[in-house]
Coordinates of N, CA and C in Angstrom, one line a residue:
M87 N 10.6 78.0 -52.8 CA 11.7 78.3 -53.9 C 13.1 77.8 -53.5
R88 N 13.7 77.2 -54.5 CA 15.1 76.6 -54.1 C 16.2 77.7 -54.4
H89 N 17.2 77.8 -53.5 CA 18.3 78.6 -53.8 C 19.4 77.8 -53.9
Y90 N 20.2 77.8 -55.0 CA 21.3 77.0 -55.1 C 22.7 77.8 -55.0
H91 N 23.6 77.5 -54.0 CA 24.8 78.1 -53.9 C 26.0 77.5 -54.7
K92 N 26.6 78.3 -55.4 CA 27.6 77.8 -56.5 C 28.9 77.5 -55.7
L93 N 29.3 76.3 -56.0 CA 30.7 75.7 -55.6 C 31.7 75.6 -56.9
D94 N 32.9 76.2 -56.6 CA 33.8 76.1 -57.8 C 35.1 75.8 -57.4
Q95 N 35.4 75.6 -56.2 CA 36.9 75.2 -55.9 C 36.9 73.8 -55.4
V96 N 37.9 73.0 -56.1 CA 38.1 71.4 -55.8 C 39.5 71.2 -55.2
T97 N 39.5 70.4 -54.0 CA 40.6 70.0 -53.4 C 40.6 68.4 -53.4
Q98 N 41.6 67.9 -54.0 CA 41.6 66.4 -54.1 C 42.7 65.8 -53.1
D99 N 42.4 64.8 -52.4 CA 43.4 64.3 -51.5 C 43.6 62.9 -51.9
D100 N 44.7 62.6 -52.6 CA 45.0 61.3 -53.3 C 45.3 60.3 -52.0
T101 N 46.0 60.8 -50.9 CA 46.2 59.9 -49.8 C 45.1 59.4 -49.3
H102 N 44.0 59.9 -49.0 CA 42.7 59.5 -48.4 C 41.6 59.2 -49.5
D103 N 41.8 59.4 -50.9 CA 41.0 59.1 -51.8 C 39.8 60.1 -51.7
T104 N 39.8 61.4 -51.4 CA 38.7 62.2 -51.2 C 38.7 63.4 -52.1
L105 N 37.5 64.0 -52.2 CA 37.5 65.2 -53.0 C 36.6 66.2 -52.2
L106 N 37.0 67.4 -52.0 CA 36.2 68.6 -51.3 C 36.1 69.6 -52.3
I107 N 34.7 69.9 -52.3 CA 34.4 71.0 -53.3 C 33.6 72.1 -52.4
T108 N 34.3 73.4 -52.5 CA 33.8 74.4 -51.9 C 33.7 75.8 -52.6
A109 N 33.2 76.7 -52.0 CA 33.0 78.0 -52.8 C 34.3 78.9 -52.6
S110 N 34.9 79.5 -53.7 CA 36.0 80.3 -53.5 C 35.7 81.7 -53.1
Q111 N 34.4 82.2 -53.0 CA 34.1 83.4 -52.6 C 33.3 83.2 -51.3
G112 N 33.2 84.3 -50.5 CA 32.2 84.4 -49.4 C 32.9 84.6 -48.0
N113 N 32.2 85.3 -47.3 CA 32.6 85.5 -46.0 C 31.9 84.7 -45.0
G114 N 32.3 84.1 -44.0 CA 31.6 83.3 -42.9 C 31.3 81.9 -43.6
P115 N 30.4 81.3 -43.0 CA 30.1 79.9 -43.4 C 29.6 79.9 -45.0
S116 N 30.0 78.8 -45.4 CA 29.5 78.5 -46.9 C 29.4 77.2 -47.0
P117 N 28.7 76.7 -48.0 CA 28.5 75.2 -48.2 C 29.7 74.5 -48.7
A118 N 29.7 73.2 -48.5 CA 30.8 72.4 -48.9 C 30.2 71.1 -49.2
L119 N 30.8 70.4 -50.3 CA 30.6 69.0 -50.5 C 31.8 68.1 -50.6
W120 N 31.6 67.2 -49.8 CA 32.8 66.3 -49.6 C 32.5 64.9 -50.0
F121 N 33.4 64.3 -50.8 CA 33.2 63.0 -51.3 C 34.4 62.0 -51.0
G122 N 34.1 60.8 -50.4 CA 35.0 59.8 -50.3 C 34.6 58.5 -50.4
R123 N 35.6 57.6 -50.8 CA 35.3 56.2 -51.2 C 35.1 55.3 -50.0
E124 N 34.3 54.5 -49.8 CA 34.1 53.6 -48.8 C 33.7 52.1 -49.4
G125 N 34.6 51.3 -49.9 CA 34.2 50.2 -50.6 C 33.4 50.2 -51.8
M126 N 32.3 49.6 -51.7 CA 31.3 49.8 -53.0 C 30.4 51.0 -52.8
Y127 N 30.6 52.0 -51.7 CA 29.8 53.2 -51.5 C 30.6 54.5 -51.7
V128 N 30.0 55.4 -51.9 CA 30.7 56.8 -51.9 C 30.0 57.5 -50.7
S129 N 30.8 58.2 -49.8 CA 30.3 58.8 -48.7 C 30.3 60.4 -49.3
V130 N 29.0 60.9 -49.1 CA 28.9 62.2 -49.6 C 28.4 63.1 -48.3
S131 N 29.0 64.1 -47.9 CA 28.7 65.0 -47.0 C 28.6 66.3 -47.5
A132 N 27.3 66.7 -47.3 CA 26.9 68.2 -47.6 C 26.8 69.1 -46.3
S133 N 27.7 70.1 -46.2 CA 27.5 70.8 -44.9 C 27.6 72.3 -45.1
Y134 N 27.0 72.9 -44.2 CA 26.7 74.4 -44.3 C 27.0 74.8 -42.8
G135 N 28.2 75.4 -42.4 CA 28.6 75.7 -41.1 C 28.4 74.4 -40.3
P136 N 27.6 74.6 -39.1 CA 27.3 73.3 -38.2 C 26.6 72.1 -38.8
L137 N 25.6 72.6 -40.0 CA 24.7 71.7 -40.4 C 25.3 70.7 -41.3
E138 N 25.0 69.5 -41.4 CA 25.6 68.3 -42.2 C 24.5 67.3 -42.8
I139 N 24.4 67.0 -43.8 CA 23.7 65.7 -44.4 C 24.8 64.8 -45.0
D140 N 24.8 63.6 -44.4 CA 25.7 62.7 -44.8 C 24.9 61.4 -45.5
L141 N 25.4 61.1 -46.7 CA 24.5 60.1 -47.5 C 25.6 59.0 -47.9
R142 N 25.4 57.8 -48.2 CA 26.3 56.9 -48.7 C 25.5 56.0 -49.8
P143 N 25.6 56.7 -51.1 CA 24.9 55.9 -52.1 C 26.0 54.8 -52.6
R144 N 25.5 53.8 -53.4 CA 26.4 52.9 -54.0 C 27.0 53.6 -55.1
Q145 N 28.3 53.5 -55.2 CA 29.2 54.2 -56.2 C 28.7 53.8 -57.6
R146 N 28.3 52.6 -57.9 CA 27.9 52.2 -59.2 C 26.5 52.9 -59.6
D147 N 25.7 53.1 -58.5 CA 24.4 53.7 -59.0 C 24.7 55.3 -59.1
L148 N 25.7 55.9 -58.4 CA 25.8 57.2 -58.5 C 26.4 57.5 -59.9
V149 N 27.6 56.7 -60.1 CA 28.4 56.8 -61.5 C 27.4 56.6 -62.8
T150 N 26.5 55.7 -62.6 CA 25.6 55.3 -63.6 C 24.5 56.6 -63.9
S151 N 24.1 57.1 -62.8 CA 23.0 58.2 -62.8 C 23.7 59.5 -63.3
L152 N 25.0 59.6 -62.9 CA 25.8 61.0 -63.6 C 26.0 60.8 -65.0
G153 N 26.4 59.6 -65.3 CA 26.6 59.3 -66.9 C 25.5 59.5 -67.8
Q154 N 24.2 59.2 -67.2 CA 22.9 59.3 -68.0 C 22.5 60.6 -67.9
L155 N 23.0 61.6 -67.3 CA 22.3 63.1 -67.2 C 22.4 63.6 -68.5
K156 N 21.4 64.2 -68.8 CA 21.3 65.1 -70.2 C 21.1 66.7 -69.8
P157 N 21.8 67.5 -70.5 CA 21.7 68.9 -70.2 C 20.3 69.3 -70.3
L158 N 19.7 70.3 -69.5 CA 18.5 70.8 -69.7 C 18.5 72.2 -69.4
E159 N 17.6 73.1 -70.0 CA 17.5 74.4 -69.7 C 16.8 74.7 -68.6
H160 N 15.6 74.1 -68.2 CA 14.9 74.2 -67.1 C 14.6 72.9 -66.3
L161 N 15.3 72.8 -65.2 CA 15.3 71.4 -64.4 C 14.1 71.3 -63.7
A162 N 13.0 70.9 -64.1 CA 11.8 70.4 -63.4 C 11.8 69.2 -62.6
V163 N 12.6 68.1 -63.3 CA 12.8 66.8 -62.6 C 14.2 66.4 -62.6
M164 N 14.6 66.0 -61.6 CA 16.1 65.7 -61.4 C 16.2 64.2 -61.2
R165 N 17.3 63.6 -61.5 CA 17.5 62.1 -61.3 C 17.9 61.9 -59.8
M166 N 17.3 60.9 -59.3 CA 17.4 60.6 -57.8 C 18.4 59.4 -57.6
V167 N 19.2 59.4 -56.8 CA 20.1 58.3 -56.3 C 19.8 58.1 -54.8
G168 N 19.6 56.9 -54.4 CA 19.3 56.6 -52.9 C 17.9 56.0 -52.6
T169 N 17.5 56.3 -51.5 CA 16.2 55.7 -51.1 C 15.2 56.8 -51.0
G170 N 13.8 56.5 -50.6 CA 12.9 57.5 -50.4 C 13.1 58.3 -49.1
Q171 N 14.1 57.9 -48.3 CA 14.3 58.7 -47.0 C 15.7 59.4 -47.1
A172 N 16.4 59.1 -48.0 CA 17.8 59.8 -47.9 C 18.2 59.6 -49.6
Q173 N 18.5 60.7 -50.1 CA 18.7 60.7 -51.7 C 19.6 61.8 -52.0
L174 N 20.2 61.8 -53.1 CA 20.9 62.8 -53.9 C 20.1 63.0 -55.1
E175 N 19.7 64.1 -55.3 CA 18.9 64.6 -56.7 C 20.0 65.3 -57.6
L176 N 20.1 64.9 -58.7 CA 21.2 65.4 -59.7 C 20.4 66.0 -61.0
G177 N 20.9 66.9 -61.3 CA 20.7 67.7 -62.6 C 21.7 68.2 -63.3
L178 N 21.8 68.2 -64.6 CA 22.9 68.9 -65.5 C 22.2 70.1 -66.5
S179 N 22.8 71.3 -66.0 CA 22.2 72.4 -66.7 C 22.8 72.5 -68.2
D180 N 22.2 73.2 -69.1 CA 22.8 73.2 -70.4 C 24.1 74.1 -70.4
A181 N 24.4 74.5 -69.3 CA 26.0 75.3 -69.3 C 26.8 74.2 -68.7
G182 N 26.6 73.1 -68.4 CA 27.3 72.1 -68.0 C 27.6 72.1 -66.4
E183 N 26.8 72.8 -65.7 CA 26.7 72.9 -64.2 C 26.0 71.7 -63.6
L184 N 26.6 71.2 -62.6 CA 25.7 70.0 -61.9 C 25.0 70.6 -60.7
L185 N 23.7 70.3 -60.7 CA 22.8 70.6 -59.5 C 22.8 69.5 -58.6
V186 N 23.3 69.7 -57.2 CA 23.2 68.6 -56.3 C 22.2 69.0 -55.1
R187 N 21.2 68.2 -54.9 CA 20.4 68.5 -53.9 C 20.5 67.3 -52.9
T188 N 21.0 67.2 -51.8 CA 21.0 66.3 -50.7 C 19.8 66.4 -49.8
T189 N 19.2 65.3 -49.7 CA 17.9 65.4 -48.9 C 17.6 64.2 -48.0
I190 N 17.2 64.6 -46.7 CA 16.9 63.6 -45.9 C 15.3 63.9 -45.6
V191 N 14.5 62.9 -45.8 CA 13.1 63.0 -45.7 C 12.5 62.2 -44.4
A192 N 12.0 63.3 -43.6 CA 11.4 62.7 -42.2 C 10.1 61.8 -42.5
D193 N 9.2 62.3 -43.0 CA 8.0 61.5 -43.5 C 7.2 62.4 -44.4
A194 N 6.0 62.3 -44.5 CA 5.1 63.0 -45.5 C 5.0 64.5 -44.8
T195 N 5.5 64.7 -43.7 CA 5.3 66.1 -43.2 C 6.4 67.0 -43.4
G196 N 7.7 66.5 -44.0 CA 8.7 67.3 -44.3 C 10.1 66.8 -44.6
H197 N 11.1 67.6 -44.8 CA 12.3 67.0 -45.2 C 13.4 68.1 -45.0
F198 N 14.6 67.8 -45.1 CA 15.6 68.7 -44.9 C 16.7 68.5 -46.3
S199 N 16.8 69.7 -46.9 CA 17.7 69.5 -48.2 C 18.9 70.6 -48.1
M200 N 19.8 70.3 -48.8 CA 20.9 71.4 -49.1 C 20.9 71.4 -50.6
N201 N 20.8 72.6 -51.2 CA 21.0 72.7 -52.7 C 22.4 73.5 -53.0
V202 N 23.2 72.9 -53.9 CA 24.4 73.5 -54.5 C 24.5 73.1 -55.8
V203 N 25.2 73.9 -56.6 CA 25.5 73.8 -58.1 C 27.1 73.9 -58.2
L204 N 27.6 72.8 -58.8 CA 28.9 72.9 -59.3 C 29.2 73.4 -60.5
T205 N 30.3 74.3 -60.5 CA 30.6 74.8 -61.9 C 30.9 73.8 -62.9
S206 N 31.0 73.9 -64.1 CA 31.2 72.9 -64.9 C 32.7 72.5 -64.7
E207 N 33.7 73.1 -64.5 CA 35.0 72.7 -63.9 C 35.1 71.9 -62.9
A208 N 34.4 72.2 -61.8 CA 34.2 71.4 -60.6 C 33.4 70.1 -60.9
R209 N 32.4 70.2 -61.8 CA 31.7 68.9 -62.1 C 32.6 68.0 -63.0
Q210 N 33.4 68.5 -63.7 CA 34.4 67.6 -64.6 C 35.4 67.0 -63.7
K211 N 35.9 67.7 -62.7 CA 36.7 67.3 -61.6 C 36.1 66.0 -60.8
L212 N 34.9 66.1 -60.6 CA 34.2 65.1 -59.7 C 33.8 63.9 -60.7
F213 N 33.6 64.2 -61.9 CA 33.3 63.1 -63.0 C 34.6 62.2 -63.1
D214 N 35.8 63.1 -63.3 CA 37.1 62.5 -63.4 C 37.5 61.5 -62.2
W215 N 37.1 62.0 -61.1 CA 37.5 61.3 -59.9 C 36.7 60.2 -59.6
L216 N 35.4 60.2 -60.2 CA 34.4 59.0 -60.1 C 34.6 58.1 -61.3
A217 N 35.3 58.4 -62.3 CA 35.4 57.8 -63.7 C 34.1 57.7 -64.4
V218 N 33.4 58.8 -64.4 CA 32.0 58.9 -65.0 C 32.2 59.0 -66.5
R219 N 31.6 58.1 -67.2 CA 31.6 58.0 -68.8 C 30.1 58.6 -69.0
S220 N 30.0 59.7 -69.9 CA 28.7 60.0 -70.3 C 28.3 59.0 -71.4
E221 N 26.9 59.0 -71.3 CA 26.3 58.1 -72.3 C 25.7 58.7 -73.6
G222 N 26.3 59.9 -73.8 CA 25.5 60.7 -74.7 C 25.8 61.3 -75.9

């Protein structure tokens, strides 16, 4: 069973062209998503305390996939960006929240994933930062 932790606070650093999305509530370690631009790639770091998954999808692929998302009540299938070994799984709820699942796959025996959901306000700030245009 997947458990998604809600992220709702966005900090943009224009000097370094980065975006940090965290949870405003919580004691102790909480998950965070950090986005940065690296040429034609977007560096995505999903962390929870000392655990971290780093991915570098192509910005064009990420922006296209985000723009093609359609809101769904029940997310059984999510859009994937990346490869079979390292990927972002993305889904859009009918409330406008963005589900983000960062995954590293070892082989057929297992994988490591972090599951977060961005509030609709945090999602909009990410879309604005990436210049995502919805196709819908």
